[in-house]
Amino acid sequence: MKIIVLKFGGTSVGTVERIKKVAKIVTSYVKKKFKVIVVSSAMSGVTNDLINKSKKVSKEFSPAEYDVLVSCGEQMACALISGRLNHIGYKSRSWLGWQIPIITEGSYKSSRVSEIFKNKIMIYLKSGGIPVVTGFQGVNIENRVTTLERGGSDASAIMIAKFFNAVRCIIYTDVNGVYTTDPKLIKKAKKIEKISYEEMLEMSSLGAKVMQPASIQDARLNRINVEVKSSFNNRSGTLITKRKNIKNNKIISGISFTKNDSKITLVGIVDKPGIAASIFEPLSKNFINVDMVVQNISSNGKETDLTFTIKNENINKTEKLLKSNKKIKFKNILITKNVSKISIIGVGMITTPGVTYRMFKALAKKKINIQVISTSEIKISVLINKNLVNKAIKTLHQEFGLEK
Ligand code: ADP
Ligand code: ASP
Ligand code: MG
């Protein structure tokens, strides 16, 4: 049996007209003798709307109820797709996560798929049916609904492809594939033919929304080839695959960025062992993600400055936690909203010296000041003023020959 998984994102199912188009895409694969499993996200805007409602009901909305609420959008989209497939003469039905079931582990809001029971769907496929499965949701061992973090339908599709041994997993979205940078922001961005799991993981973790980071971890662990393409046209997309399958002579594959970061500096903290742990422990207990961190060398051996970044939405809570933390002493706290992290990503930098220098020099030439730097084997990130994001991306895009 040639099973194929087709996942449709929010914009791809955003209107009734789009749903009709999705049904056509699905049947084109049925005609090619594939057994199709459809995975759908919610219609665009629906998940955000549900989240906003939960915030209006309570600032401390129960995470378990949050998952029940925000997973509703997928149910609606799947029923519409199945309904359309029935209308044009195909056997189809929707399946919610718990009906299969798709079992998840971990916390509400950010669960991961651990098991998928195949039986019912296999019988249905063999009978000629087209199952349309809700993305983003599953059920935990307490039999409660869970969700897989924002953008989690990507992970649903990839895990379904794994458990059903699918020959292909195609992620249909609103752009033609994975680009060197966000094509909606930078017109000169180029579509990438093939990208490694490692680079894609960095690209998405560092801000490229096109694939959910956790889903790429799932794909990489299970060696699932993932195709990303547009549901709006028939052009070829991007293949996310293992490094061995890729011949690439570019040093840098792509540029990612974030836009809603804030920088916090604690000035004059007493410098003693364990101080960083005392600062970050309460933040982690409150689920506040700390991203870039730099600690200055203490010039007098007693005091130092520590800078780190967090998401804008966590600013007030973080400030409160720092000011009420009895374990630390500091002279001043400086908060800068509206900073952005720009990252260049590429496995090529492992073997090419001087990439950091080229990045810094190119930015300096355009008078873009770097506030914080962090690096890993295959990425370099810098923190800059948010207003300079476009300029910085264009500069780096050109510097590393990405528009060619
Ligand atoms: P879907 O609803 O199909 O899951 P998303 O909105 O989650 O789609 O992701 C697609 C969007 O990701 C695109 O519209 C694009 O603006 C954005 N994006 C950001 N970085 C990139 C990139 N490097 N390549 C392609 N798209 C990107
Ligand atoms: N609908 C969910 C979200 O908006 C899941 C997804 O789009 O993949 O996050
Ligand atoms: Mg998405």
XYZ file of C-alpha atoms and ligand atoms in Angstrom:
441
model
C 0.000 0.000 0.000
C 1.471 3.379 -1.063
C 0.465 5.681 1.784
C 0.989 9.427 1.389
C 0.410 12.076 4.061
C -0.805 15.500 2.883
C -0.869 18.278 5.466
C -2.668 21.558 4.841
C -1.880 24.694 6.832
C -4.188 27.496 7.928
C -4.150 29.629 4.788
C -4.525 26.543 2.601
C -7.880 25.826 4.301
C -8.628 29.489 5.075
C -11.890 29.800 3.112
C -14.552 27.543 1.654
C -13.013 28.120 -1.779
C -9.645 26.957 -0.445
C -11.272 23.840 1.054
C -12.632 22.984 -2.392
C -9.132 23.397 -3.821
C -7.719 21.124 -1.099
C -10.239 18.417 -2.001
C -9.023 18.631 -5.606
C -5.383 18.263 -4.567
C -6.291 15.248 -2.421
C -8.171 13.504 -5.216
C -5.298 14.082 -7.645
C -3.215 11.754 -5.443
C -6.044 9.221 -5.141
C -6.126 9.112 -8.934
C -2.419 8.291 -8.890
C -3.266 5.250 -6.733
C -1.947 6.633 -3.454
C -3.752 5.866 -0.202
C -4.072 9.397 1.156
C -4.136 10.442 4.810
C -5.053 14.125 5.049
C -3.942 16.177 8.061
C -5.403 19.635 8.494
C -4.711 22.679 10.586
C -7.455 25.123 11.581
C -8.680 27.758 9.114
C -6.328 30.741 9.385
C -7.088 33.045 12.294
C -9.284 30.538 14.157
C -6.636 29.315 16.635
C -5.566 32.896 17.445
C -9.162 33.855 17.993
C -9.708 30.970 20.445
C -6.530 31.873 22.332
C -7.689 35.485 22.647
C -11.014 34.309 24.050
C -9.240 32.217 26.701
C -7.219 35.291 27.735
C -10.394 37.325 28.109
C -11.937 34.657 30.333
C -8.900 34.366 32.580
C -5.262 35.405 32.641
C -4.559 32.064 34.357
C -6.681 29.920 31.998
C -6.248 26.238 32.841
C -3.733 24.626 30.442
C -5.896 21.489 30.144
C -8.943 23.548 29.137
C -6.748 25.653 26.842
C -5.936 22.516 24.869
C -9.594 21.494 24.604
C -10.444 24.993 23.429
C -7.671 25.737 20.931
C -7.850 22.324 19.276
C -11.430 23.069 18.121
C -10.368 24.819 14.924
C -8.925 21.649 13.446
C -12.187 19.753 13.969
C -14.054 22.324 11.906
C -11.540 22.318 9.031
C -11.430 18.509 8.860
C -15.211 18.156 8.746
C -15.343 20.695 5.916
C -12.677 18.838 3.916
C -14.377 15.461 4.411
C -17.738 17.004 3.573
C -16.350 18.375 0.326
C -14.714 15.066 -0.585
C -18.069 13.330 -0.016
C -19.764 15.970 -2.166
C -17.496 15.215 -5.130
C -18.069 11.486 -4.788
C -15.293 10.191 -2.522
C -15.571 8.147 0.631
C -14.106 10.214 3.447
C -14.537 10.953 7.145
C -12.875 13.118 9.754
C -10.915 11.691 12.713
C -10.179 13.632 15.889
C -6.944 12.865 17.731
C -8.676 10.883 20.513
C -10.707 8.810 18.071
C -7.603 7.236 16.491
C -6.073 7.635 19.150
C -2.924 9.740 18.793
C -1.224 9.398 22.169
C 0.914 12.237 23.486
C 3.375 12.791 26.320
C 4.460 15.957 28.081
C 2.692 19.075 29.300
C -0.505 20.565 28.020
C 0.133 23.178 25.285
C 3.439 21.535 24.288
C 2.891 17.778 24.135
C 4.711 15.431 21.775
C 3.270 12.442 19.914
C 4.503 9.167 21.401
C 2.227 6.580 19.787
C -0.415 6.343 17.093
C -2.805 3.386 16.973
C -3.089 2.461 13.329
C -5.828 -0.152 13.203
C -8.953 1.840 12.503
C -7.325 4.099 9.934
C -5.708 1.129 8.154
C -9.056 -0.647 7.837
C -10.587 2.565 6.541
C -7.804 3.117 3.996
C -8.136 -0.462 2.761
C -11.858 0.078 2.282
C -11.066 2.961 -0.056
C -11.786 5.775 2.397
C -9.858 9.017 2.776
C -9.250 9.753 6.481
C -8.990 13.457 7.307
C -7.135 13.775 10.600
C -7.047 16.799 12.900
C -3.520 18.145 13.209
C -2.165 19.789 16.368
C -4.050 17.545 18.821
C -3.803 14.257 20.640
C -4.835 12.664 23.875
C -2.730 11.892 26.946
C -2.712 8.839 29.185
C -5.306 10.482 31.402
C -7.567 10.533 28.345
C -7.537 14.316 28.120
C -7.094 16.362 24.957
C -3.624 17.819 24.396
C -2.014 20.093 21.812
C 1.425 20.076 20.251
C 2.503 23.717 20.552
C 1.759 26.423 17.977
C 2.262 25.229 14.425
C 1.936 21.643 15.687
C 0.015 20.242 12.722
C 3.399 19.888 11.052
C 4.414 17.487 13.827
C 1.122 15.587 13.513
C 1.746 15.013 9.801
C 5.333 13.906 10.309
C 4.451 11.481 13.114
C 1.556 10.047 11.093
C 3.992 9.542 8.189
C 6.309 7.709 10.586
C 3.727 5.402 12.150
C 2.032 4.584 8.847
C 5.317 4.133 6.994
C 4.209 6.644 4.388
C 6.142 6.871 1.136
C 5.861 10.663 1.235
C 4.931 13.467 3.622
C 3.960 16.726 1.956
C 3.397 19.935 3.899
C 1.169 22.231 1.846
C 1.456 25.890 2.800
C 1.086 29.413 1.367
C 4.624 29.840 -0.013
C 6.461 27.698 -2.583
C 8.760 26.038 -0.057
C 11.494 26.951 2.373
C 13.270 30.126 1.273
C 16.650 31.632 2.136
C 14.683 34.019 4.336
C 11.016 34.959 4.773
C 9.820 35.605 1.184
C 6.987 37.763 2.481
C 9.526 40.203 3.898
C 12.427 40.000 1.460
C 11.486 39.914 -2.193
C 14.904 38.627 -3.250
C 14.627 35.513 -1.053
C 15.241 32.341 -3.063
C 13.567 28.988 -2.725
C 15.885 26.278 -1.399
C 15.682 22.963 -3.327
C 16.985 20.781 -0.489
C 17.856 21.571 3.104
C 19.249 19.370 5.879
C 17.295 18.601 9.055
C 19.976 20.363 11.089
C 19.767 23.596 9.109
C 15.969 23.518 8.981
C 15.842 22.983 12.732
C 18.033 26.046 13.293
C 16.099 28.106 10.719
C 12.756 27.375 12.363
C 13.955 27.573 15.966
C 15.462 30.958 15.143
C 12.243 32.337 13.712
C 11.305 30.847 10.298
C 7.648 30.053 10.864
C 7.319 27.843 7.796
C 7.974 24.637 9.795
C 7.430 24.026 13.507
C 10.805 23.353 15.216
C 9.582 20.303 17.174
C 8.281 18.754 13.960
C 11.755 18.939 12.431
C 13.191 17.159 15.458
C 10.611 14.419 14.893
C 11.484 14.244 11.191
C 15.188 14.092 11.912
C 14.934 11.423 14.615
C 12.782 9.250 12.394
C 14.524 10.042 9.107
C 11.288 11.221 7.447
C 11.808 13.146 4.197
C 9.524 16.164 4.247
C 8.402 18.104 1.184
C 7.199 21.667 1.677
C 5.209 23.205 -1.158
C 2.413 25.580 -2.031
C -1.258 24.613 -2.186
C -1.785 27.659 -4.424
C 0.182 26.399 -7.444
C 1.827 23.288 -8.806
C 5.479 24.310 -8.486
C 8.067 22.035 -6.960
C 8.884 22.770 -3.333
C 11.684 22.122 -0.859
C 12.871 18.737 0.376
C 13.974 18.542 4.016
C 16.275 15.570 4.252
C 19.523 14.181 5.672
C 22.794 15.984 4.938
C 24.148 13.115 2.836
C 21.449 13.687 0.197
C 22.488 17.286 -0.361
C 25.174 18.776 -2.554
C 25.453 22.412 -1.633
C 28.325 24.768 -2.138
C 26.877 27.662 -0.186
C 28.427 28.560 3.157
C 25.168 29.959 4.457
C 21.815 28.361 3.624
C 19.468 30.862 5.177
C 18.770 33.805 7.446
C 16.172 33.770 10.220
C 14.993 36.539 12.480
C 12.760 37.259 15.430
C 10.890 40.484 15.985
C 9.388 40.515 19.442
C 12.361 40.206 21.747
C 13.428 42.306 24.726
C 16.837 42.708 26.305
C 17.381 42.909 30.048
C 20.637 43.971 31.665
C 21.290 43.610 35.376
C 23.959 46.175 36.243
C 26.327 45.667 39.152
C 25.327 42.196 40.321
C 27.430 40.775 43.118
C 29.682 38.249 41.362
C 29.780 34.939 43.236
C 29.332 31.284 42.301
C 25.716 30.302 41.687
C 24.527 33.807 40.921
C 23.391 33.026 37.360
C 21.446 30.012 38.623
C 19.736 32.185 41.261
C 18.704 34.667 38.587
C 17.341 32.134 36.110
C 15.721 29.585 38.435
C 12.546 31.589 39.144
C 12.240 32.481 35.458
C 12.375 28.845 34.416
C 9.865 27.867 37.123
C 7.516 30.441 35.592
C 8.007 29.034 32.073
C 9.854 32.143 30.896
C 12.279 31.179 28.159
C 15.624 32.909 28.360
C 17.393 33.063 25.033
C 20.735 34.839 24.538
C 22.848 35.319 27.666
C 26.104 37.271 28.150
C 27.941 37.967 31.348
C 30.695 40.567 31.380
C 34.031 39.899 33.006
C 34.033 41.503 36.414
C 36.510 44.394 36.319
C 36.871 44.744 40.106
C 36.359 41.064 40.949
C 33.200 41.904 42.914
C 30.522 43.047 40.536
C 29.513 42.254 36.998
C 26.759 42.972 34.455
C 24.538 40.280 32.993
C 22.453 40.644 29.836
C 19.817 38.262 28.486
C 16.882 38.252 26.109
C 13.274 37.099 26.506
C 10.051 37.487 24.542
C 8.318 40.897 24.856
C 5.212 39.294 26.353
C 7.217 38.152 29.405
C 8.698 41.541 30.272
C 6.426 42.521 33.156
C 6.526 39.125 34.821
C 10.321 38.928 34.471
C 10.862 42.381 35.918
C 8.685 41.510 38.917
C 10.498 38.214 39.500
C 13.917 39.865 39.336
C 13.000 42.708 41.656
C 11.455 40.393 44.238
C 14.302 37.846 44.116
C 15.940 37.908 47.557
C 18.859 35.738 46.445
C 20.348 38.390 44.148
C 21.585 41.960 44.549
C 22.090 44.410 41.700
C 22.424 48.169 41.259
C 20.164 48.723 38.296
C 17.958 46.957 35.783
C 17.887 48.146 32.161
C 15.133 46.963 29.841
C 15.216 47.486 26.068
C 12.113 46.443 24.192
C 12.122 46.112 20.433
C 15.282 44.225 19.731
C 15.590 41.532 17.074
C 17.776 38.521 16.686
C 19.178 37.918 13.200
C 20.782 34.535 12.574
C 22.747 33.176 9.653
C 22.571 29.401 9.336
C 24.620 26.933 7.321
C 26.572 23.711 7.729
C 29.149 25.282 5.400
C 30.447 27.472 8.219
C 31.894 24.410 9.990
C 34.589 24.138 7.332
C 34.873 27.770 6.242
C 36.846 30.174 8.415
C 36.036 33.875 8.603
C 32.238 33.720 8.429
C 31.818 35.580 11.719
C 34.160 38.315 10.563
C 32.318 38.685 7.251
C 28.986 38.944 9.027
C 30.186 41.583 11.491
C 31.999 43.589 8.832
C 28.999 43.642 6.507
C 26.760 44.872 9.338
C 29.310 47.451 10.474
C 29.536 48.886 6.960
C 25.813 49.588 7.152
C 26.232 51.099 10.630
C 24.193 48.341 12.281
C 25.241 48.022 15.884
C 25.504 44.517 17.379
C 24.276 44.300 20.969
C 24.694 40.608 21.816
C 26.265 37.685 19.952
C 25.723 33.940 20.260
C 27.027 31.113 18.109
C 26.751 27.376 17.625
C 28.446 25.050 15.166
C 26.123 25.973 12.307
C 24.689 29.381 13.219
C 25.692 32.876 14.284
C 23.084 35.107 15.912
C 23.299 38.801 16.669
C 20.924 41.047 18.537
C 20.158 44.383 16.858
C 17.641 47.211 16.938
C 14.300 45.968 15.576
C 14.024 48.878 13.133
C 17.136 47.678 11.331
C 15.948 44.121 10.663
C 15.134 44.523 6.969
C 18.362 46.355 6.294
C 20.399 43.730 8.139
C 18.767 40.800 6.349
C 19.222 42.418 2.936
C 22.864 43.148 3.736
C 23.615 39.585 4.857
C 21.565 38.042 2.063
C 23.779 39.840 -0.420
C 27.024 39.301 1.488
C 26.607 35.520 1.436
C 25.353 35.305 -2.155
C 21.902 33.974 -1.270
C 20.067 35.788 -4.062
C 21.985 33.925 -6.749
P 0.791 27.195 7.526
O -0.432 27.888 7.982
O 0.683 26.624 6.159
O 1.320 26.219 8.536
P 2.714 29.172 8.407
O 2.144 30.541 8.464
O 2.843 28.413 9.674
O 1.880 28.342 7.335
O 4.141 29.215 7.695
C 4.267 29.779 6.404
C 4.841 31.179 6.498
O 6.174 31.110 7.016
C 5.010 31.868 5.176
O 3.839 32.538 4.817
C 6.186 32.802 5.393
O 5.794 34.138 5.559
C 6.807 32.334 6.704
N 8.259 32.132 6.618
C 9.171 32.626 7.491
N 10.410 32.286 7.145
C 10.308 31.543 6.004
C 11.263 30.906 5.159
N 12.572 30.941 5.418
N 10.799 30.236 4.081
C 9.467 30.173 3.816
N 8.533 30.769 4.570
C 8.924 31.445 5.663
N -3.804 25.656 14.262
C -2.609 25.494 15.062
C -1.879 26.831 15.212
O -2.327 27.831 14.689
C -1.699 24.429 14.541
C -1.048 24.700 13.204
O -1.349 25.687 12.531
O -0.224 23.892 12.804
O -0.887 26.902 15.890
Mg 2.479 26.440 10.278
